[in-house]
Amino acid sequence: MEKYATSSDGQKIHYRESGKGNISIIFVHGWLGNVDWWITQVDYLKNQFNIIQIDLAGHGKSDKSRQNWTSEQYADDIKAVADQIDSQDIILVGHSMSGAYVLDASLKIPAVKALILVDTLKDLDEYFNEEMAEEFLFVHYRNDYKNAVENILPQYLFVESTPGTVKDRLQTEFLQNTPEMAINLLKPLYKRDFRNVAKQIQIPVRAINSDGSPTNTESNRKYFKDFDYINMAGVGHYPMLEKPDEFNIILEDVIKHLI
């Protein structure tokens, strides 16, 4: 069912609710994503859990008129939806940039019992600040956004076995945004040191990561009280889209070990 909640700054946040069960799984997409990134997960899990898919502000069918883009505001988008569904047992699933934002959101939502990160925050000691983001990312988006999406980003987001249909889909979705909007939506990720947030997380944190880059378990366990992860082989940055069947089995197993 298509629904809307209102974030703390008045932005209308679109979400879908489906399935059944006392435990709610809230899926939050990454940069330039939308609720449809999680369709196969919904179909797989909806008979066991109450499933929520969120469009963060600036994405999908949610409002895009926000003036102050911050991690805290993204967390408020998630909280607005969590408050509206009124569930007492929530697991937040955050992909890519939203891995950071579900950390913030979990501190605002007492009902959150666990976090699942998808190919994100793989080494909390590997800190990428706003100046570095400007030098290595944003300058390319400003100079030639289409070229960046089609020729630069694929080097970091995809692997040889990433299906062409997935690449084409994501690049088409990315190019529906202006360079300015794409930058504004991503900037909050580099304006905050999330290690300080991680230290406050007392609930279990699990990760499902691509083996395309290493996960630093030792580093992450310095900050998270309870952290573990599973690697998926032969996928890039979008395991839920690239190998959905394998991802779903892993995700279900992770959830069942958390509840």
PDB file of C-alpha atoms in Angstrom:
ATOM      1  CA  MET A   1       0.000   0.000   0.000  1.00  0.00           C
ATOM      2  CA  GLU A   2       1.311   3.440  -0.967  1.00  0.00           C
ATOM      3  CA  LYS A   3       1.495   5.823   2.000  1.00  0.00           C
ATOM      4  CA  TYR A   4       3.103   9.085   3.112  1.00  0.00           C
ATOM      5  CA  ALA A   5       4.544  10.362   6.374  1.00  0.00           C
ATOM      6  CA  THR A   6       5.680  13.893   7.160  1.00  0.00           C
ATOM      7  CA  SER A   7       9.308  14.441   8.161  1.00  0.00           C
ATOM      8  CA  SER A   8      10.341  16.982  10.791  1.00  0.00           C
ATOM      9  CA  ASP A   9      10.882  19.706   8.160  1.00  0.00           C
ATOM     10  CA  GLY A  10       7.528  19.131   6.449  1.00  0.00           C
ATOM     11  CA  GLN A  11       8.752  16.974   3.571  1.00  0.00           C
ATOM     12  CA  LYS A  12       6.302  14.269   2.521  1.00  0.00           C
ATOM     13  CA  ILE A  13       8.042  10.909   2.690  1.00  0.00           C
ATOM     14  CA  HIS A  14       6.647   8.194   0.453  1.00  0.00           C
ATOM     15  CA  TYR A  15       6.673   4.588   1.601  1.00  0.00           C
ATOM     16  CA  ARG A  16       5.055   1.250   0.875  1.00  0.00           C
ATOM     17  CA  GLU A  17       3.751  -1.127   3.498  1.00  0.00           C
ATOM     18  CA  SER A  18       2.974  -4.768   2.816  1.00  0.00           C
ATOM     19  CA  GLY A  19       3.177  -8.208   4.338  1.00  0.00           C
ATOM     20  CA  LYS A  20       2.235  -9.403   7.777  1.00  0.00           C
ATOM     21  CA  GLY A  21       3.864 -10.134  11.098  1.00  0.00           C
ATOM     22  CA  ASN A  22       4.754  -8.463  14.379  1.00  0.00           C
ATOM     23  CA  ILE A  23       8.290  -7.610  13.245  1.00  0.00           C
ATOM     24  CA  SER A  24       8.712  -4.747  10.760  1.00  0.00           C
ATOM     25  CA  ILE A  25      11.612  -4.696   8.312  1.00  0.00           C
ATOM     26  CA  ILE A  26      12.259  -1.169   7.014  1.00  0.00           C
ATOM     27  CA  PHE A  27      14.298  -1.036   3.801  1.00  0.00           C
ATOM     28  CA  VAL A  28      16.160   2.197   2.994  1.00  0.00           C
ATOM     29  CA  HIS A  29      17.770   2.591  -0.450  1.00  0.00           C
ATOM     30  CA  GLY A  30      21.115   4.186  -1.233  1.00  0.00           C
ATOM     31  CA  TRP A  31      22.034   7.286  -3.234  1.00  0.00           C
ATOM     32  CA  LEU A  32      19.583   8.106  -6.056  1.00  0.00           C
ATOM     33  CA  GLY A  33      17.620   4.974  -5.248  1.00  0.00           C
ATOM     34  CA  ASN A  34      13.946   4.304  -4.602  1.00  0.00           C
ATOM     35  CA  VAL A  35      11.515   1.806  -3.137  1.00  0.00           C
ATOM     36  CA  ASP A  36      11.687  -0.407  -6.226  1.00  0.00           C
ATOM     37  CA  TRP A  37      15.239  -1.469  -5.397  1.00  0.00           C
ATOM     38  CA  TRP A  38      13.712  -3.826  -2.794  1.00  0.00           C
ATOM     39  CA  ILE A  39      10.869  -5.424  -4.760  1.00  0.00           C
ATOM     40  CA  THR A  40      12.320  -8.937  -4.778  1.00  0.00           C
ATOM     41  CA  GLN A  41      13.007  -8.740  -1.036  1.00  0.00           C
ATOM     42  CA  VAL A  42       9.386  -7.735  -0.408  1.00  0.00           C
ATOM     43  CA  ASP A  43       8.071 -10.671  -2.419  1.00  0.00           C
ATOM     44  CA  TYR A  44      10.378 -13.049  -0.582  1.00  0.00           C
ATOM     45  CA  LEU A  45       9.708 -11.861   2.991  1.00  0.00           C
ATOM     46  CA  LYS A  46       6.167 -10.463   3.003  1.00  0.00           C
ATOM     47  CA  ASN A  47       4.587 -13.663   4.303  1.00  0.00           C
ATOM     48  CA  GLN A  48       6.804 -13.539   7.379  1.00  0.00           C
ATOM     49  CA  PHE A  49       7.209  -9.852   8.214  1.00  0.00           C
ATOM     50  CA  ASN A  50       5.618  -6.446   7.918  1.00  0.00           C
ATOM     51  CA  ILE A  51       7.671  -4.883   5.116  1.00  0.00           C
ATOM     52  CA  ILE A  52       8.286  -1.164   4.671  1.00  0.00           C
ATOM     53  CA  GLN A  53      10.100   0.425   1.709  1.00  0.00           C
ATOM     54  CA  ILE A  54      11.020   4.102   2.067  1.00  0.00           C
ATOM     55  CA  ASP A  55      11.806   6.805  -0.477  1.00  0.00           C
ATOM     56  CA  LEU A  56      14.060   9.233   1.380  1.00  0.00           C
ATOM     57  CA  ALA A  57      13.441  12.922   0.712  1.00  0.00           C
ATOM     58  CA  GLY A  58      14.805  13.871  -2.704  1.00  0.00           C
ATOM     59  CA  HIS A  59      14.234  10.351  -4.006  1.00  0.00           C
ATOM     60  CA  GLY A  60      11.422   8.459  -5.685  1.00  0.00           C
ATOM     61  CA  LYS A  61       7.966   9.814  -4.904  1.00  0.00           C
ATOM     62  CA  SER A  62       9.037  11.764  -1.799  1.00  0.00           C
ATOM     63  CA  ASP A  63       9.261  15.563  -1.700  1.00  0.00           C
ATOM     64  CA  LYS A  64      12.380  17.102  -3.230  1.00  0.00           C
ATOM     65  CA  SER A  65      12.192  20.688  -1.968  1.00  0.00           C
ATOM     66  CA  ARG A  66      14.359  20.276   1.142  1.00  0.00           C
ATOM     67  CA  GLN A  67      16.793  23.128   1.681  1.00  0.00           C
ATOM     68  CA  ASN A  68      18.930  21.675   4.461  1.00  0.00           C
ATOM     69  CA  TRP A  69      20.313  18.267   3.516  1.00  0.00           C
ATOM     70  CA  THR A  70      21.808  16.562   6.591  1.00  0.00           C
ATOM     71  CA  SER A  71      22.244  13.074   7.973  1.00  0.00           C
ATOM     72  CA  GLU A  72      20.020  14.001  10.900  1.00  0.00           C
ATOM     73  CA  GLN A  73      17.284  15.070   8.501  1.00  0.00           C
ATOM     74  CA  TYR A  74      17.492  11.812   6.568  1.00  0.00           C
ATOM     75  CA  ALA A  75      17.226  10.012   9.920  1.00  0.00           C
ATOM     76  CA  ASP A  76      14.090  12.045  10.628  1.00  0.00           C
ATOM     77  CA  ASP A  77      12.630  10.813   7.314  1.00  0.00           C
ATOM     78  CA  ILE A  78      13.069   7.242   8.552  1.00  0.00           C
ATOM     79  CA  LYS A  79      11.731   8.105  11.997  1.00  0.00           C
ATOM     80  CA  ALA A  80       8.621   9.728  10.537  1.00  0.00           C
ATOM     81  CA  VAL A  81       7.747   6.485   8.793  1.00  0.00           C
ATOM     82  CA  ALA A  82       8.657   4.317  11.784  1.00  0.00           C
ATOM     83  CA  ASP A  83       6.459   6.433  14.046  1.00  0.00           C
ATOM     84  CA  GLN A  84       3.547   6.162  11.642  1.00  0.00           C
ATOM     85  CA  ILE A  85       3.636   2.365  11.328  1.00  0.00           C
ATOM     86  CA  ASP A  86       3.670   2.134  15.143  1.00  0.00           C
ATOM     87  CA  SER A  87       5.637  -1.109  15.384  1.00  0.00           C
ATOM     88  CA  GLN A  88       7.367  -2.213  18.571  1.00  0.00           C
ATOM     89  CA  ASP A  89       9.925  -4.417  16.837  1.00  0.00           C
ATOM     90  CA  ILE A  90      11.820  -2.932  13.896  1.00  0.00           C
ATOM     91  CA  ILE A  91      14.895  -4.002  11.938  1.00  0.00           C
ATOM     92  CA  LEU A  92      16.379  -1.262   9.750  1.00  0.00           C
ATOM     93  CA  VAL A  93      18.096  -2.268   6.496  1.00  0.00           C
ATOM     94  CA  GLY A  94      20.286   0.437   4.982  1.00  0.00           C
ATOM     95  CA  HIS A  95      22.113   0.217   1.662  1.00  0.00           C
ATOM     96  CA  SER A  96      25.125   2.328   0.656  1.00  0.00           C
ATOM     97  CA  MET A  97      24.836   5.916   1.957  1.00  0.00           C
ATOM     98  CA  SER A  98      21.778   4.976   4.002  1.00  0.00           C
ATOM     99  CA  GLY A  99      23.848   2.634   6.119  1.00  0.00           C
ATOM    100  CA  ALA A 100      25.060   5.777   7.859  1.00  0.00           C
ATOM    101  CA  TYR A 101      21.562   7.203   8.136  1.00  0.00           C
ATOM    102  CA  VAL A 102      20.029   4.110   9.718  1.00  0.00           C
ATOM    103  CA  LEU A 103      22.671   4.465  12.441  1.00  0.00           C
ATOM    104  CA  ASP A 104      21.361   7.933  13.238  1.00  0.00           C
ATOM    105  CA  ALA A 105      17.754   6.793  12.900  1.00  0.00           C
ATOM    106  CA  SER A 106      18.207   3.882  15.300  1.00  0.00           C
ATOM    107  CA  LEU A 107      19.182   6.308  18.052  1.00  0.00           C
ATOM    108  CA  LYS A 108      15.890   8.161  17.528  1.00  0.00           C
ATOM    109  CA  ILE A 109      13.610   5.111  17.294  1.00  0.00           C
ATOM    110  CA  PRO A 110      13.444   2.972  20.471  1.00  0.00           C
ATOM    111  CA  ALA A 111      11.627   0.175  18.631  1.00  0.00           C
ATOM    112  CA  VAL A 112      14.677  -0.599  16.461  1.00  0.00           C
ATOM    113  CA  LYS A 113      16.126  -3.903  17.636  1.00  0.00           C
ATOM    114  CA  ALA A 114      18.861  -4.447  15.027  1.00  0.00           C
ATOM    115  CA  LEU A 115      20.534  -2.955  11.955  1.00  0.00           C
ATOM    116  CA  ILE A 116      21.443  -4.663   8.689  1.00  0.00           C
ATOM    117  CA  LEU A 117      23.924  -2.822   6.470  1.00  0.00           C
ATOM    118  CA  VAL A 118      24.204  -3.642   2.771  1.00  0.00           C
ATOM    119  CA  ASP A 119      27.641  -3.018   1.236  1.00  0.00           C
ATOM    120  CA  THR A 120      28.359   0.035   3.335  1.00  0.00           C
ATOM    121  CA  LEU A 121      30.478   1.226   6.280  1.00  0.00           C
ATOM    122  CA  LYS A 122      32.918  -1.589   5.565  1.00  0.00           C
ATOM    123  CA  ASP A 123      35.775   0.149   7.357  1.00  0.00           C
ATOM    124  CA  LEU A 124      34.831   2.873   9.823  1.00  0.00           C
ATOM    125  CA  ASP A 125      38.458   3.963  10.096  1.00  0.00           C
ATOM    126  CA  GLU A 126      38.505   4.740   6.377  1.00  0.00           C
ATOM    127  CA  TYR A 127      37.120   8.252   6.706  1.00  0.00           C
ATOM    128  CA  PHE A 128      36.205  10.188   3.547  1.00  0.00           C
ATOM    129  CA  ASN A 129      35.506  13.852   4.327  1.00  0.00           C
ATOM    130  CA  GLU A 130      33.743  16.603   2.371  1.00  0.00           C
ATOM    131  CA  GLU A 131      36.953  18.007   0.879  1.00  0.00           C
ATOM    132  CA  MET A 132      37.913  14.590  -0.466  1.00  0.00           C
ATOM    133  CA  ALA A 133      34.402  14.058  -1.829  1.00  0.00           C
ATOM    134  CA  GLU A 134      34.636  17.385  -3.648  1.00  0.00           C
ATOM    135  CA  GLU A 135      38.004  16.512  -5.171  1.00  0.00           C
ATOM    136  CA  PHE A 136      37.278  12.954  -6.247  1.00  0.00           C
ATOM    137  CA  LEU A 137      33.514  12.912  -6.842  1.00  0.00           C
ATOM    138  CA  PHE A 138      31.646  16.188  -7.019  1.00  0.00           C
ATOM    139  CA  VAL A 139      33.999  17.902  -9.448  1.00  0.00           C
ATOM    140  CA  HIS A 140      33.226  15.181 -12.001  1.00  0.00           C
ATOM    141  CA  TYR A 141      29.483  15.497 -11.445  1.00  0.00           C
ATOM    142  CA  ARG A 142      29.652  19.259 -12.030  1.00  0.00           C
ATOM    143  CA  ASN A 143      31.910  19.067 -15.075  1.00  0.00           C
ATOM    144  CA  ASP A 144      30.134  16.267 -16.942  1.00  0.00           C
ATOM    145  CA  TYR A 145      27.539  14.378 -14.934  1.00  0.00           C
ATOM    146  CA  LYS A 146      26.566  12.025 -17.767  1.00  0.00           C
ATOM    147  CA  ASN A 147      30.169  10.996 -18.322  1.00  0.00           C
ATOM    148  CA  ALA A 148      30.652  10.464 -14.596  1.00  0.00           C
ATOM    149  CA  VAL A 149      27.604   8.211 -14.417  1.00  0.00           C
ATOM    150  CA  GLU A 150      28.439   6.216 -17.533  1.00  0.00           C
ATOM    151  CA  ASN A 151      32.231   5.963 -17.327  1.00  0.00           C
ATOM    152  CA  ILE A 152      33.604   6.873 -13.881  1.00  0.00           C
ATOM    153  CA  LEU A 153      31.111   5.490 -11.372  1.00  0.00           C
ATOM    154  CA  PRO A 154      30.920   2.022 -12.964  1.00  0.00           C
ATOM    155  CA  GLN A 155      34.551   1.459 -11.977  1.00  0.00           C
ATOM    156  CA  TYR A 156      33.506   1.626  -8.325  1.00  0.00           C
ATOM    157  CA  LEU A 157      29.932   0.358  -8.375  1.00  0.00           C
ATOM    158  CA  PHE A 158      29.991  -2.651 -10.680  1.00  0.00           C
ATOM    159  CA  VAL A 159      32.031  -5.803 -11.244  1.00  0.00           C
ATOM    160  CA  GLU A 160      32.500  -7.832 -14.403  1.00  0.00           C
ATOM    161  CA  SER A 161      29.592 -10.108 -13.518  1.00  0.00           C
ATOM    162  CA  THR A 162      27.118  -7.302 -12.762  1.00  0.00           C
ATOM    163  CA  PRO A 163      24.215  -7.902 -15.176  1.00  0.00           C
ATOM    164  CA  GLY A 164      23.978  -5.391 -17.985  1.00  0.00           C
ATOM    165  CA  THR A 165      20.300  -4.889 -17.218  1.00  0.00           C
ATOM    166  CA  VAL A 166      21.202  -3.739 -13.701  1.00  0.00           C
ATOM    167  CA  LYS A 167      23.858  -1.348 -14.980  1.00  0.00           C
ATOM    168  CA  ASP A 168      21.489   0.134 -17.563  1.00  0.00           C
ATOM    169  CA  ARG A 169      18.671   0.493 -15.056  1.00  0.00           C
ATOM    170  CA  LEU A 170      20.772   2.259 -12.451  1.00  0.00           C
ATOM    171  CA  GLN A 171      22.446   4.589 -14.912  1.00  0.00           C
ATOM    172  CA  THR A 172      19.056   5.549 -16.353  1.00  0.00           C
ATOM    173  CA  GLU A 173      17.747   6.295 -12.861  1.00  0.00           C
ATOM    174  CA  PHE A 174      20.857   8.291 -11.923  1.00  0.00           C
ATOM    175  CA  LEU A 175      20.586  10.443 -15.047  1.00  0.00           C
ATOM    176  CA  GLN A 176      17.044  11.487 -14.155  1.00  0.00           C
ATOM    177  CA  ASN A 177      18.650  13.765 -11.547  1.00  0.00           C
ATOM    178  CA  THR A 178      20.432  17.053 -12.115  1.00  0.00           C
ATOM    179  CA  PRO A 179      24.111  17.256 -11.091  1.00  0.00           C
ATOM    180  CA  GLU A 180      23.193  19.751  -8.368  1.00  0.00           C
ATOM    181  CA  MET A 181      20.541  17.477  -6.887  1.00  0.00           C
ATOM    182  CA  ALA A 182      22.811  14.436  -7.079  1.00  0.00           C
ATOM    183  CA  ILE A 183      25.497  16.306  -5.138  1.00  0.00           C
ATOM    184  CA  ASN A 184      23.099  17.730  -2.556  1.00  0.00           C
ATOM    185  CA  LEU A 185      21.646  14.295  -1.855  1.00  0.00           C
ATOM    186  CA  LEU A 186      25.083  12.793  -1.247  1.00  0.00           C
ATOM    187  CA  LYS A 187      26.827  15.615   0.621  1.00  0.00           C
ATOM    188  CA  PRO A 188      25.508  14.754   4.102  1.00  0.00           C
ATOM    189  CA  LEU A 189      27.416  11.482   4.025  1.00  0.00           C
ATOM    190  CA  TYR A 190      30.718  13.357   4.069  1.00  0.00           C
ATOM    191  CA  LYS A 191      29.842  16.043   6.590  1.00  0.00           C
ATOM    192  CA  ARG A 192      29.842  13.820   9.650  1.00  0.00           C
ATOM    193  CA  ASP A 193      32.172  11.360  11.335  1.00  0.00           C
ATOM    194  CA  PHE A 194      29.915   8.346  11.797  1.00  0.00           C
ATOM    195  CA  ARG A 195      32.398   6.618  14.071  1.00  0.00           C
ATOM    196  CA  ASN A 196      31.015   8.722  16.894  1.00  0.00           C
ATOM    197  CA  VAL A 197      27.503   7.582  16.032  1.00  0.00           C
ATOM    198  CA  ALA A 198      28.592   3.931  15.810  1.00  0.00           C
ATOM    199  CA  LYS A 199      29.946   4.078  19.357  1.00  0.00           C
ATOM    200  CA  GLN A 200      26.439   4.868  20.593  1.00  0.00           C
ATOM    201  CA  ILE A 201      24.842   1.850  18.898  1.00  0.00           C
ATOM    202  CA  GLN A 202      24.042  -0.809  21.485  1.00  0.00           C
ATOM    203  CA  ILE A 203      21.970  -3.127  19.272  1.00  0.00           C
ATOM    204  CA  PRO A 204      23.342  -5.830  16.922  1.00  0.00           C
ATOM    205  CA  VAL A 205      24.720  -4.640  13.587  1.00  0.00           C
ATOM    206  CA  ARG A 206      25.014  -7.135  10.745  1.00  0.00           C
ATOM    207  CA  ALA A 207      26.285  -6.530   7.223  1.00  0.00           C
ATOM    208  CA  ILE A 208      25.849  -8.206   3.848  1.00  0.00           C
ATOM    209  CA  ASN A 209      28.757  -7.029   1.723  1.00  0.00           C
ATOM    210  CA  SER A 210      30.201  -7.515  -1.713  1.00  0.00           C
ATOM    211  CA  ASP A 211      33.608  -9.185  -1.731  1.00  0.00           C
ATOM    212  CA  GLY A 212      34.721  -6.570  -4.257  1.00  0.00           C
ATOM    213  CA  SER A 213      36.352  -4.631  -1.432  1.00  0.00           C
ATOM    214  CA  PRO A 214      37.366  -5.876   2.023  1.00  0.00           C
ATOM    215  CA  THR A 215      35.396  -5.474   5.237  1.00  0.00           C
ATOM    216  CA  ASN A 216      37.585  -4.438   8.169  1.00  0.00           C
ATOM    217  CA  THR A 217      36.047  -6.421  11.005  1.00  0.00           C
ATOM    218  CA  GLU A 218      38.649  -5.352  13.550  1.00  0.00           C
ATOM    219  CA  SER A 219      38.101  -1.685  12.777  1.00  0.00           C
ATOM    220  CA  ASN A 220      34.314  -1.867  12.903  1.00  0.00           C
ATOM    221  CA  ARG A 221      34.301  -3.777  16.171  1.00  0.00           C
ATOM    222  CA  LYS A 222      36.169  -0.899  17.778  1.00  0.00           C
ATOM    223  CA  TYR A 223      33.020   1.173  17.314  1.00  0.00           C
ATOM    224  CA  PHE A 224      30.053  -1.193  17.107  1.00  0.00           C
ATOM    225  CA  LYS A 225      29.290  -3.145  20.259  1.00  0.00           C
ATOM    226  CA  ASP A 226      28.059  -6.161  18.276  1.00  0.00           C
ATOM    227  CA  PHE A 227      29.162  -6.402  14.623  1.00  0.00           C
ATOM    228  CA  ASP A 228      29.439  -9.240  12.127  1.00  0.00           C
ATOM    229  CA  TYR A 229      29.122  -9.616   8.363  1.00  0.00           C
ATOM    230  CA  ILE A 230      28.677 -12.008   5.456  1.00  0.00           C
ATOM    231  CA  ASN A 231      30.420 -11.634   2.096  1.00  0.00           C
ATOM    232  CA  MET A 232      28.671 -12.213  -1.229  1.00  0.00           C
ATOM    233  CA  ALA A 233      30.928 -13.222  -4.093  1.00  0.00           C
ATOM    234  CA  GLY A 234      30.601 -11.986  -7.653  1.00  0.00           C
ATOM    235  CA  VAL A 235      28.508  -8.910  -6.968  1.00  0.00           C
ATOM    236  CA  GLY A 236      29.217  -5.200  -7.024  1.00  0.00           C
ATOM    237  CA  HIS A 237      27.656  -2.500  -4.877  1.00  0.00           C
ATOM    238  CA  TYR A 238      24.049  -3.668  -5.445  1.00  0.00           C
ATOM    239  CA  PRO A 239      23.860  -7.303  -4.284  1.00  0.00           C
ATOM    240  CA  MET A 240      20.064  -7.169  -3.819  1.00  0.00           C
ATOM    241  CA  LEU A 241      19.692  -6.293  -7.518  1.00  0.00           C
ATOM    242  CA  GLU A 242      22.571  -8.288  -8.979  1.00  0.00           C
ATOM    243  CA  LYS A 243      21.907 -11.642  -7.282  1.00  0.00           C
ATOM    244  CA  PRO A 244      18.506 -11.204  -5.627  1.00  0.00           C
ATOM    245  CA  ASP A 245      17.813 -14.890  -4.958  1.00  0.00           C
ATOM    246  CA  GLU A 246      21.125 -15.440  -3.174  1.00  0.00           C
ATOM    247  CA  PHE A 247      20.800 -12.132  -1.341  1.00  0.00           C
ATOM    248  CA  ASN A 248      17.295 -13.022  -0.134  1.00  0.00           C
ATOM    249  CA  ILE A 249      18.411 -16.326   1.352  1.00  0.00           C
ATOM    250  CA  ILE A 250      21.278 -14.620   3.169  1.00  0.00           C
ATOM    251  CA  LEU A 251      19.063 -11.777   4.359  1.00  0.00           C
ATOM    252  CA  GLU A 252      16.412 -14.147   5.686  1.00  0.00           C
ATOM    253  CA  ASP A 253      19.046 -16.109   7.588  1.00  0.00           C
ATOM    254  CA  VAL A 254      20.524 -12.926   9.079  1.00  0.00           C
ATOM    255  CA  ILE A 255      17.092 -11.740  10.204  1.00  0.00           C
ATOM    256  CA  LYS A 256      16.190 -15.074  11.777  1.00  0.00           C
ATOM    257  CA  HIS A 257      19.423 -15.043  13.788  1.00  0.00           C
ATOM    258  CA  LEU A 258      18.550 -11.558  15.056  1.00  0.00           C
ATOM    259  CA  ILE A 259      15.015 -12.237  16.225  1.00  0.00           C
TER     260      ILE A 259
END
